[in-house]
Amino acid sequence: MPPQISEFFRKLGSGLQGFTTGQKTIAIIGVAVLVLGTVALTAWLGKPAYSPLFSGLKDTDANGIVEQLRKDNVPYEIANGGSTILVPEEKVYDERLKAAAAGLPSAAATGYSLLDELGVTSSEFQQSVTYKRALEGELATTIQAMDGVKTAAVRLAIPQKSVFVDTTPDATASVFVETQPGTTLSADKVQAVVHLTSAAIENLKPTNVSVVDSQGNVLSSVGGGASGSSSKQAADYEQRTSDSVKAVLDRVVGPGNATVAVAADVTGESAQQRSETFSAAADVPALSESTKTEKFTGTGGGAAGVLGPDNVAVPGGTNGNGSFDSTNATKNNAVNKVTEERIIPQGAVKRQTISVAINQATAGGVNLNSVRALVTAAAGIDPARGDVVTVEMLPFSTAAADSAAASLDAAKAEAEAAKQAELMNTLILGGSILLGALALIVTVLISLRRRQQREPVDLGVAFEHEPLPGTDEPPALEGSPATAAIDVSPLTPMPLPGVEALAAERRRAQLDTMVAESPSRTAEHLRGLMDEKQPV
């Protein structure tokens, strides 16, 4: 190991030995925080980014794919209750190809692929049922391709044709739709599902298609169309009318200063109407025309007379000449014929009433007659069918608005407090890590500096050298120029040290021992001695 590094570790160990209990605790905490932070940061940076390999899996397919990933030693994560498997991004396409080669996920046979499994010995019933299942599978797959649809199931009721019945019932269909979380099918998409299903099946009318979502809401009912039941149609009509009236009143009295209530009575039955209308075609020649003329001139016989009681004609007794002329004309003219078939759905408005209340505090100068006229026009009021519009100016209660404002303020304050608490926790954690690191660095630097900076200490014993004989200069050291010029006589034996010299030597030995065992304590003691010698 290089000497610089060895010296650094030696000084670090010596500095740590001089730490107090509190300093050692702070140092250990700081080192632990640094180590844990480094490990967590390294784990977070080294964690690969995961992407979905497959989603919406069945239990058997998920088990097979997991076994394949274990065999390939590929890390994975399971989400959404086991229906979604996540793998690192760089492994997604390789594992998908391997799963496809292994036949995973194994999709059930649907659509026209069911017809491939029919054998030559299948009965007519099996063929008809399989064909219906194929149609249902194809329709479900097509509906699932729509935006917002997660899964779909189609059930068809197709009556069999028979020569023994005069009329065949109409085909019907029911469609079950499960939407994506947070998604609702609009009326246009429901109409698209209805018309897609009805156009794919022979003799299936759009009014005979029922659509139901996963929450049990009827989006399209049989006979009612995509508008749903009569109650839903009434609710939709009331909402649309209320929105139209509110849009007008908000411009007149301001937002929130008017309330609108609409009650509509709609029909709950549907009907079919067929009518034929004939009219003459003007300036159009006749299709066919014929004329028959008969003329006769000559002498006639006796008059036939009058029948008698025995049914015998009694001659009139007169004879004379006569003539006969007859003309008969037949003309076939062109006639316009109009045949009209109408389907009257349910949901026609029979009567509606509208109630409008205006805040008296903010709309004191509003003309009620003008407001009533605006509401009548916006809602399409028809007095002939008994529609009623009521407009009143009343004082509004502000309790609900005040409560809502207080709740909103409380929610904002709570969110702000939670945000501040999270920020403080983050700052405290970061500050703790920083303080721990700084405390460790400062403690080590102070310890090293104390060991390097030592001041001379007056131990209370002075060693003085006797001057040389005949001079006032102290003796020079051996090897110096002064030594060479002086004739040194043989030294006389030095006397043994006295009691004071031994006591001073003992104090020096104790001081060396104390310095070796506790440098910091010795330094503090020496500083105290130096402070006592300073003049006051």
Tab-separated table of N, CA and C in Angstrom, residues 379-515:
chain	number	residue	atom	x	y	z
A	379	ALA	N	-87.285	26.558	-24.864
A	379	ALA	CA	-87.735	25.201	-24.548
A	379	ALA	C	-88.695	24.637	-25.577
A	380	GLY	N	-89.135	25.441	-26.537
A	380	GLY	CA	-90.085	24.947	-27.532
A	380	GLY	C	-91.450	24.655	-26.933
A	381	ILE	N	-91.982	25.586	-26.159
A	381	ILE	CA	-93.264	25.394	-25.490
A	381	ILE	C	-94.396	25.432	-26.527
A	382	ASP	N	-95.292	24.463	-26.418
A	382	ASP	CA	-96.471	24.388	-27.294
A	382	ASP	C	-97.717	24.478	-26.411
A	383	PRO	N	-98.386	25.627	-26.368
A	383	PRO	CA	-99.580	25.743	-25.513
A	383	PRO	C	-100.713	24.812	-25.932
A	384	ALA	N	-100.736	24.388	-27.208
A	384	ALA	CA	-101.823	23.529	-27.669
A	384	ALA	C	-101.814	22.167	-26.986
A	385	ARG	N	-100.661	21.674	-26.604
A	385	ARG	CA	-100.602	20.363	-25.938
A	385	ARG	C	-100.578	20.503	-24.417
A	386	GLY	N	-100.726	21.732	-23.909
A	386	GLY	CA	-100.841	21.937	-22.469
A	386	GLY	C	-99.548	22.257	-21.769
A	387	ASP	N	-98.502	22.727	-22.477
A	387	ASP	CA	-97.239	23.083	-21.834
A	387	ASP	C	-97.417	24.327	-20.955
A	388	VAL	N	-96.716	24.361	-19.837
A	388	VAL	CA	-96.833	25.445	-18.866
A	388	VAL	C	-95.440	25.938	-18.516
A	389	VAL	N	-95.286	27.280	-18.445
A	389	VAL	CA	-94.034	27.914	-18.047
A	389	VAL	C	-94.327	28.839	-16.869
A	390	THR	N	-93.555	28.678	-15.792
A	390	THR	CA	-93.709	29.503	-14.596
A	390	THR	C	-92.383	30.158	-14.275
A	391	VAL	N	-92.377	31.497	-14.162
A	391	VAL	CA	-91.174	32.257	-13.851
A	391	VAL	C	-91.470	33.124	-12.640
A	392	GLU	N	-90.659	32.976	-11.588
A	392	GLU	CA	-90.838	33.745	-10.356
A	392	GLU	C	-89.490	34.285	-9.908
A	393	MET	N	-89.545	35.430	-9.206
A	393	MET	CA	-88.348	36.050	-8.650
A	393	MET	C	-88.391	35.910	-7.132
A	394	LEU	N	-87.443	35.173	-6.559
A	394	LEU	CA	-87.460	34.827	-5.142
A	394	LEU	C	-86.071	35.017	-4.560
A	395	PRO	N	-85.989	35.234	-3.220
A	395	PRO	CA	-84.663	35.301	-2.575
A	395	PRO	C	-84.054	33.903	-2.473
A	396	PHE	N	-82.754	33.787	-2.794
A	396	PHE	CA	-82.053	32.507	-2.778
A	396	PHE	C	-81.357	32.312	-1.431
A	397	SER	N	-81.250	31.078	-1.000
A	397	SER	CA	-80.497	30.721	0.195
A	397	SER	C	-79.037	30.483	-0.182
A	398	THR	N	-78.118	31.044	0.605
A	398	THR	CA	-76.677	30.904	0.336
A	398	THR	C	-76.003	29.883	1.241
A	399	ALA	N	-76.786	29.111	1.974
A	399	ALA	CA	-76.182	28.145	2.901
A	399	ALA	C	-75.382	27.085	2.144
A	400	ALA	N	-75.962	26.571	1.056
A	400	ALA	CA	-75.264	25.521	0.308
A	400	ALA	C	-73.983	26.054	-0.318
A	401	ALA	N	-74.054	27.292	-0.865
A	401	ALA	CA	-72.858	27.871	-1.475
A	401	ALA	C	-71.771	28.126	-0.436
A	402	ASP	N	-72.172	28.623	0.733
A	402	ASP	CA	-71.192	28.861	1.791
A	402	ASP	C	-70.558	27.562	2.263
A	403	SER	N	-71.387	26.516	2.407
A	403	SER	CA	-70.848	25.224	2.833
A	403	SER	C	-69.887	24.656	1.794
A	404	ALA	N	-70.269	24.797	0.516
A	404	ALA	CA	-69.387	24.298	-0.540
A	404	ALA	C	-68.078	25.077	-0.571
A	405	ALA	N	-68.168	26.410	-0.378
A	405	ALA	CA	-66.940	27.213	-0.361
A	405	ALA	C	-66.047	26.840	0.822
A	406	ALA	N	-66.673	26.608	1.985
A	406	ALA	CA	-65.888	26.207	3.153
A	406	ALA	C	-65.228	24.848	2.934
A	407	SER	N	-65.985	23.921	2.345
A	407	SER	CA	-65.408	22.600	2.067
A	407	SER	C	-64.258	22.702	1.076
A	408	LEU	N	-64.429	23.563	0.073
A	408	LEU	CA	-63.356	23.739	-0.909
A	408	LEU	C	-62.122	24.348	-0.272
A	409	ASP	N	-62.326	25.338	0.587
A	409	ASP	CA	-61.180	25.938	1.270
A	409	ASP	C	-60.487	24.938	2.188
A	410	ALA	N	-61.298	24.131	2.885
A	410	ALA	CA	-60.697	23.110	3.760
A	410	ALA	C	-59.905	22.094	2.955
A	411	ALA	N	-60.451	21.692	1.800
A	411	ALA	CA	-59.733	20.732	0.966
A	411	ALA	C	-58.424	21.327	0.442
A	412	LYS	N	-58.464	22.602	0.048
A	412	LYS	CA	-57.248	23.256	-0.417
A	412	LYS	C	-56.223	23.367	0.703
A	413	ALA	N	-56.701	23.736	1.908
A	413	ALA	CA	-55.777	23.847	3.039
A	413	ALA	C	-55.164	22.492	3.385
A	414	GLU	N	-55.978	21.450	3.345
A	414	GLU	CA	-55.462	20.114	3.635
A	414	GLU	C	-54.448	19.675	2.595
A	415	ALA	N	-54.740	19.951	1.331
A	415	ALA	CA	-53.790	19.597	0.282
A	415	ALA	C	-52.493	20.381	0.429
A	416	GLU	N	-52.610	21.658	0.766
A	416	GLU	CA	-51.412	22.469	0.953
A	416	GLU	C	-50.604	21.994	2.159
A	417	ALA	N	-51.314	21.612	3.242
A	417	ALA	CA	-50.612	21.098	4.420
A	417	ALA	C	-49.892	19.789	4.105
A	418	ALA	N	-50.565	18.923	3.367
A	418	ALA	CA	-49.920	17.662	2.989
A	418	ALA	C	-48.698	17.913	2.110
A	419	LYS	N	-48.808	18.889	1.215
A	419	LYS	CA	-47.672	19.219	0.364
A	419	LYS	C	-46.520	19.778	1.183
A	420	GLN	N	-46.842	20.666	2.136
A	420	GLN	CA	-45.801	21.229	2.988
A	420	GLN	C	-45.154	20.151	3.855
A	421	ALA	N	-45.995	19.221	4.385
A	421	ALA	CA	-45.435	18.147	5.214
A	421	ALA	C	-44.505	17.260	4.404
A	422	GLU	N	-44.902	16.960	3.191
A	422	GLU	CA	-44.036	16.141	2.336
A	422	GLU	C	-42.728	16.868	2.036
A	423	LEU	N	-42.832	18.186	1.778
A	423	LEU	CA	-41.624	18.956	1.509
A	423	LEU	C	-40.712	19.002	2.740
A	424	MET	N	-41.308	19.187	3.929
A	424	MET	CA	-40.507	19.219	5.148
A	424	MET	C	-39.827	17.891	5.414
A	425	ASN	N	-40.555	16.782	5.172
A	425	ASN	CA	-39.942	15.466	5.363
A	425	ASN	C	-38.758	15.280	4.427
A	426	THR	N	-38.929	15.744	3.196
A	426	THR	CA	-37.822	15.629	2.244
A	426	THR	C	-36.633	16.473	2.674
A	427	LEU	N	-36.930	17.718	3.127
A	427	LEU	CA	-35.846	18.588	3.578
A	427	LEU	C	-35.151	18.037	4.814
A	428	ILE	N	-35.955	17.491	5.751
A	428	ILE	CA	-35.355	16.927	6.973
A	428	ILE	C	-34.458	15.743	6.634
A	429	LEU	N	-34.933	14.878	5.747
A	429	LEU	CA	-34.114	13.730	5.372
A	429	LEU	C	-32.828	14.166	4.685
A	430	GLY	N	-32.965	15.107	3.729
A	430	GLY	CA	-31.762	15.585	3.056
A	430	GLY	C	-30.825	16.311	4.000
A	431	GLY	N	-31.417	17.127	4.915
A	431	GLY	CA	-30.585	17.822	5.890
A	431	GLY	C	-29.875	16.875	6.834
A	432	SER	N	-30.560	15.811	7.247
A	432	SER	CA	-29.925	14.834	8.139
A	432	SER	C	-28.732	14.171	7.463
A	433	ILE	N	-28.927	13.808	6.203
A	433	ILE	CA	-27.812	13.178	5.489
A	433	ILE	C	-26.647	14.151	5.343
A	434	LEU	N	-26.957	15.397	4.995
A	434	LEU	CA	-25.900	16.389	4.811
A	434	LEU	C	-25.196	16.711	6.125
A	435	LEU	N	-25.994	16.882	7.200
A	435	LEU	CA	-25.382	17.181	8.496
A	435	LEU	C	-24.521	16.033	8.993
A	436	GLY	N	-24.996	14.798	8.774
A	436	GLY	CA	-24.191	13.654	9.189
A	436	GLY	C	-22.848	13.610	8.465
A	437	ALA	N	-22.894	13.874	7.158
A	437	ALA	CA	-21.644	13.868	6.391
A	437	ALA	C	-20.731	15.001	6.834
A	438	LEU	N	-21.305	16.196	7.021
A	438	LEU	CA	-20.481	17.326	7.461
A	438	LEU	C	-19.900	17.091	8.846
A	439	ALA	N	-20.714	16.534	9.770
A	439	ALA	CA	-20.204	16.272	11.117
A	439	ALA	C	-19.046	15.286	11.088
A	440	LEU	N	-19.162	14.263	10.248
A	440	LEU	CA	-18.078	13.292	10.148
A	440	LEU	C	-16.817	13.937	9.604
A	441	ILE	N	-16.968	14.758	8.548
A	441	ILE	CA	-15.784	15.394	7.951
A	441	ILE	C	-15.135	16.376	8.922
A	442	VAL	N	-15.970	17.216	9.586
A	442	VAL	CA	-15.435	18.212	10.518
A	442	VAL	C	-14.736	17.536	11.693
A	443	THR	N	-15.341	16.466	12.199
A	443	THR	CA	-14.733	15.777	13.346
A	443	THR	C	-13.377	15.196	12.988
A	444	VAL	N	-13.272	14.599	11.838
A	444	VAL	CA	-11.988	14.019	11.415
A	444	VAL	C	-10.946	15.106	11.217
A	445	LEU	N	-11.341	16.234	10.580
A	445	LEU	CA	-10.385	17.316	10.346
A	445	LEU	C	-9.901	17.938	11.651
A	446	ILE	N	-10.813	18.143	12.601
A	446	ILE	CA	-10.407	18.723	13.893
A	446	ILE	C	-9.446	17.808	14.633
A	447	SER	N	-9.728	16.515	14.618
A	447	SER	CA	-8.856	15.568	15.315
A	447	SER	C	-7.463	15.563	14.703
A	448	LEU	N	-7.398	15.557	13.356
A	448	LEU	CA	-6.082	15.554	12.710
A	448	LEU	C	-5.318	16.841	12.993
A	449	ARG	N	-6.021	17.948	13.012
A	449	ARG	CA	-5.359	19.232	13.275
A	449	ARG	C	-4.825	19.308	14.697
A	450	ARG	N	-5.546	18.769	15.664
A	450	ARG	CA	-5.082	18.781	17.056
A	450	ARG	C	-3.811	17.960	17.221
A	451	ARG	N	-3.728	16.866	16.475
A	451	ARG	CA	-2.531	16.015	16.618
A	451	ARG	C	-1.328	16.663	15.951
A	452	GLN	N	-1.572	17.444	14.876
A	452	GLN	CA	-0.449	18.028	14.157
A	452	GLN	C	0.063	19.302	14.828
A	453	GLN	N	-0.786	20.111	15.435
A	453	GLN	CA	-0.393	21.370	16.051
A	453	GLN	C	-0.174	21.172	17.561
A	454	ARG	N	1.077	21.035	17.968
A	454	ARG	CA	1.429	20.861	19.376
A	454	ARG	C	2.245	22.075	19.819
A	455	GLU	N	1.962	22.601	20.961
A	455	GLU	CA	2.667	23.763	21.511
A	455	GLU	C	3.632	23.305	22.609
A	456	PRO	N	4.731	24.031	22.764
A	456	PRO	CA	5.686	23.664	23.838
A	456	PRO	C	5.061	23.862	25.212
A	457	VAL	N	5.371	22.943	26.104
A	457	VAL	CA	4.773	22.946	27.440
A	457	VAL	C	5.884	23.125	28.475
A	458	ASP	N	5.667	24.012	29.399
A	458	ASP	CA	6.613	24.236	30.488
A	458	ASP	C	6.360	23.213	31.564
A	459	LEU	N	7.248	22.247	31.709
A	459	LEU	CA	7.071	21.171	32.657
A	459	LEU	C	7.551	21.553	34.057
A	460	GLY	N	8.051	22.774	34.233
A	460	GLY	CA	8.483	23.220	35.576
A	460	GLY	C	9.902	22.849	35.925
A	461	VAL	N	10.703	22.263	35.014
A	461	VAL	CA	12.084	21.858	35.290
A	461	VAL	C	12.983	22.520	34.266
A	462	ALA	N	14.003	23.219	34.676
A	462	ALA	CA	14.935	23.897	33.773
A	462	ALA	C	16.273	23.196	33.819
A	463	PHE	N	16.768	22.855	32.653
A	463	PHE	CA	18.076	22.215	32.555
A	463	PHE	C	19.069	23.253	32.043
A	464	GLU	N	20.019	23.607	32.859
A	464	GLU	CA	20.996	24.624	32.495
A	464	GLU	C	22.376	23.989	32.422
A	465	HIS	N	23.121	24.431	31.458
A	465	HIS	CA	24.495	23.934	31.281
A	465	HIS	C	25.484	24.915	31.950
A	466	GLU	N	26.440	24.317	32.669
A	466	GLU	CA	27.459	25.125	33.310
A	466	GLU	C	28.408	25.681	32.259
A	467	PRO	N	28.798	26.938	32.380
A	467	PRO	CA	29.745	27.486	31.388
A	467	PRO	C	31.107	26.807	31.503
A	468	LEU	N	31.781	26.826	30.447
A	468	LEU	CA	33.105	26.221	30.428
A	468	LEU	C	34.069	27.023	31.308
A	469	PRO	N	35.113	26.369	31.858
A	469	PRO	CA	36.056	27.092	32.719
A	469	PRO	C	36.762	28.191	31.956
A	470	GLY	N	36.796	29.376	32.543
A	470	GLY	CA	37.476	30.536	31.967
A	470	GLY	C	36.676	31.277	30.938
A	471	THR	N	35.430	30.830	30.631
A	471	THR	CA	34.590	31.519	29.616
A	471	THR	C	33.189	31.627	30.145
A	472	ASP	N	32.470	32.516	29.491
A	472	ASP	CA	31.043	32.661	29.827
A	472	ASP	C	30.130	31.922	28.856
A	473	GLU	N	30.693	31.222	27.871
A	473	GLU	CA	29.891	30.535	26.848
A	473	GLU	C	29.564	29.129	27.330
A	474	PRO	N	28.380	28.681	27.017
A	474	PRO	CA	28.052	27.291	27.349
A	474	PRO	C	28.813	26.342	26.451
A	475	PRO	N	28.929	25.121	26.853
A	475	PRO	CA	29.675	24.168	26.034
A	475	PRO	C	28.978	23.922	24.713
A	476	ALA	N	29.718	23.846	23.664
A	476	ALA	CA	29.159	23.582	22.322
A	476	ALA	C	28.991	22.102	22.138
A	477	LEU	N	28.148	21.791	21.169
A	477	LEU	CA	27.875	20.390	20.865
A	477	LEU	C	29.059	19.778	20.158
A	478	GLU	N	29.112	18.459	20.253
A	478	GLU	CA	30.200	17.727	19.620
A	478	GLU	C	30.063	17.818	18.114
A	479	GLY	N	31.160	18.106	17.487
A	479	GLY	CA	31.149	18.218	16.037
A	479	GLY	C	30.998	19.610	15.545
A	480	SER	N	30.803	20.575	16.426
A	480	SER	CA	30.627	21.957	16.002
A	480	SER	C	31.998	22.597	15.860
A	481	PRO	N	32.100	23.756	15.247
A	481	PRO	CA	33.405	24.418	15.099
A	481	PRO	C	34.007	24.821	16.426
A	482	ALA	N	33.186	25.179	17.377
A	482	ALA	CA	33.732	25.584	18.682
A	482	ALA	C	34.408	24.427	19.385
A	483	THR	N	33.911	23.245	19.178
A	483	THR	CA	34.473	22.059	19.845
A	483	THR	C	35.873	21.768	19.345
A	484	ALA	N	36.048	22.021	18.103
A	484	ALA	CA	37.384	21.724	17.543
A	484	ALA	C	38.468	22.644	18.076
A	485	ALA	N	38.085	23.837	18.501
A	485	ALA	CA	39.095	24.807	18.959
A	485	ALA	C	39.358	24.734	20.453
A	486	ILE	N	38.621	23.933	21.152
A	486	ILE	CA	38.749	23.883	22.609
A	486	ILE	C	39.373	22.550	22.974
A	487	ASP	N	40.243	22.609	23.860
A	487	ASP	CA	40.856	21.388	24.375
A	487	ASP	C	40.021	20.883	25.517
A	488	VAL	N	39.389	19.793	25.250
A	488	VAL	CA	38.493	19.232	26.253
A	488	VAL	C	39.311	18.331	27.157
A	489	SER	N	39.211	18.630	28.422
A	489	SER	CA	39.926	17.818	29.405
A	489	SER	C	39.078	16.616	29.764
A	490	PRO	N	39.632	15.642	30.364
A	490	PRO	CA	38.825	14.477	30.755
A	490	PRO	C	37.715	14.865	31.719
A	491	LEU	N	36.528	14.301	31.415
A	491	LEU	CA	35.358	14.618	32.215
A	491	LEU	C	35.452	13.928	33.559
A	492	THR	N	34.989	14.671	34.531
A	492	THR	CA	34.918	14.097	35.865
A	492	THR	C	33.590	13.396	36.031
A	493	PRO	N	33.501	12.412	36.812
A	493	PRO	CA	32.214	11.728	37.020
A	493	PRO	C	31.166	12.682	37.557
A	494	MET	N	29.936	12.566	36.921
A	494	MET	CA	28.806	13.410	37.319
A	494	MET	C	28.166	12.820	38.559
A	495	PRO	N	27.750	13.723	39.399
A	495	PRO	CA	27.097	13.212	40.626
A	495	PRO	C	25.731	12.602	40.276
A	496	LEU	N	25.234	11.721	41.114
A	496	LEU	CA	23.926	11.087	40.920
A	496	LEU	C	22.821	12.128	41.064
A	497	PRO	N	21.733	11.951	40.312
A	497	PRO	CA	20.632	12.932	40.417
A	497	PRO	C	20.003	12.893	41.803
A	498	GLY	N	19.544	14.047	42.198
A	498	GLY	CA	18.921	14.145	43.499
A	498	GLY	C	17.448	13.767	43.456
A	499	VAL	N	16.774	14.072	44.563
A	499	VAL	CA	15.350	13.712	44.684
A	499	VAL	C	14.498	14.539	43.732
A	500	GLU	N	14.845	15.828	43.573
A	500	GLU	CA	14.054	16.686	42.675
A	500	GLU	C	14.183	16.231	41.229
A	501	ALA	N	15.381	15.818	40.836
A	501	ALA	CA	15.555	15.355	39.454
A	501	ALA	C	14.748	14.090	39.206
A	502	LEU	N	14.752	13.171	40.173
A	502	LEU	CA	13.952	11.946	39.994
A	502	LEU	C	12.466	12.262	39.919
A	503	ALA	N	12.004	13.229	40.768
A	503	ALA	CA	10.567	13.585	40.724
A	503	ALA	C	10.198	14.195	39.373
A	504	ALA	N	11.119	15.041	38.836
A	504	ALA	CA	10.839	15.630	37.512
A	504	ALA	C	10.802	14.580	36.422
A	505	GLU	N	11.740	13.592	36.512
A	505	GLU	CA	11.747	12.513	35.516
A	505	GLU	C	10.487	11.678	35.610
A	506	ARG	N	10.017	11.457	36.829
A	506	ARG	CA	8.782	10.675	36.976
A	506	ARG	C	7.575	11.420	36.397
A	507	ARG	N	7.543	12.748	36.636
A	507	ARG	CA	6.432	13.526	36.067
A	507	ARG	C	6.468	13.516	34.537
A	508	ARG	N	7.678	13.559	34.004
A	508	ARG	CA	7.794	13.521	32.541
A	508	ARG	C	7.317	12.184	31.989
A	509	ALA	N	7.642	11.087	32.674
A	509	ALA	CA	7.177	9.773	32.209
A	509	ALA	C	5.651	9.666	32.273
A	510	GLN	N	5.077	10.197	33.360
A	510	GLN	CA	3.613	10.171	33.458
A	510	GLN	C	2.942	11.002	32.357
A	511	LEU	N	3.604	12.155	32.083
A	511	LEU	CA	3.040	13.019	31.040
A	511	LEU	C	3.098	12.337	29.667
A	512	ASP	N	4.214	11.645	29.381
A	512	ASP	CA	4.314	10.917	28.096
A	512	ASP	C	3.252	9.831	28.004
A	513	THR	N	3.034	9.149	29.124
A	513	THR	CA	2.004	8.089	29.107
A	513	THR	C	0.617	8.666	28.865
A	514	MET	N	0.332	9.789	29.519
A	514	MET	CA	-0.988	10.414	29.346
A	514	MET	C	-1.179	10.929	27.919
A	515	VAL	N	-0.098	11.462	27.336
A	515	VAL	CA	-0.193	11.950	25.940
A	515	VAL	C	-0.459	10.797	24.997
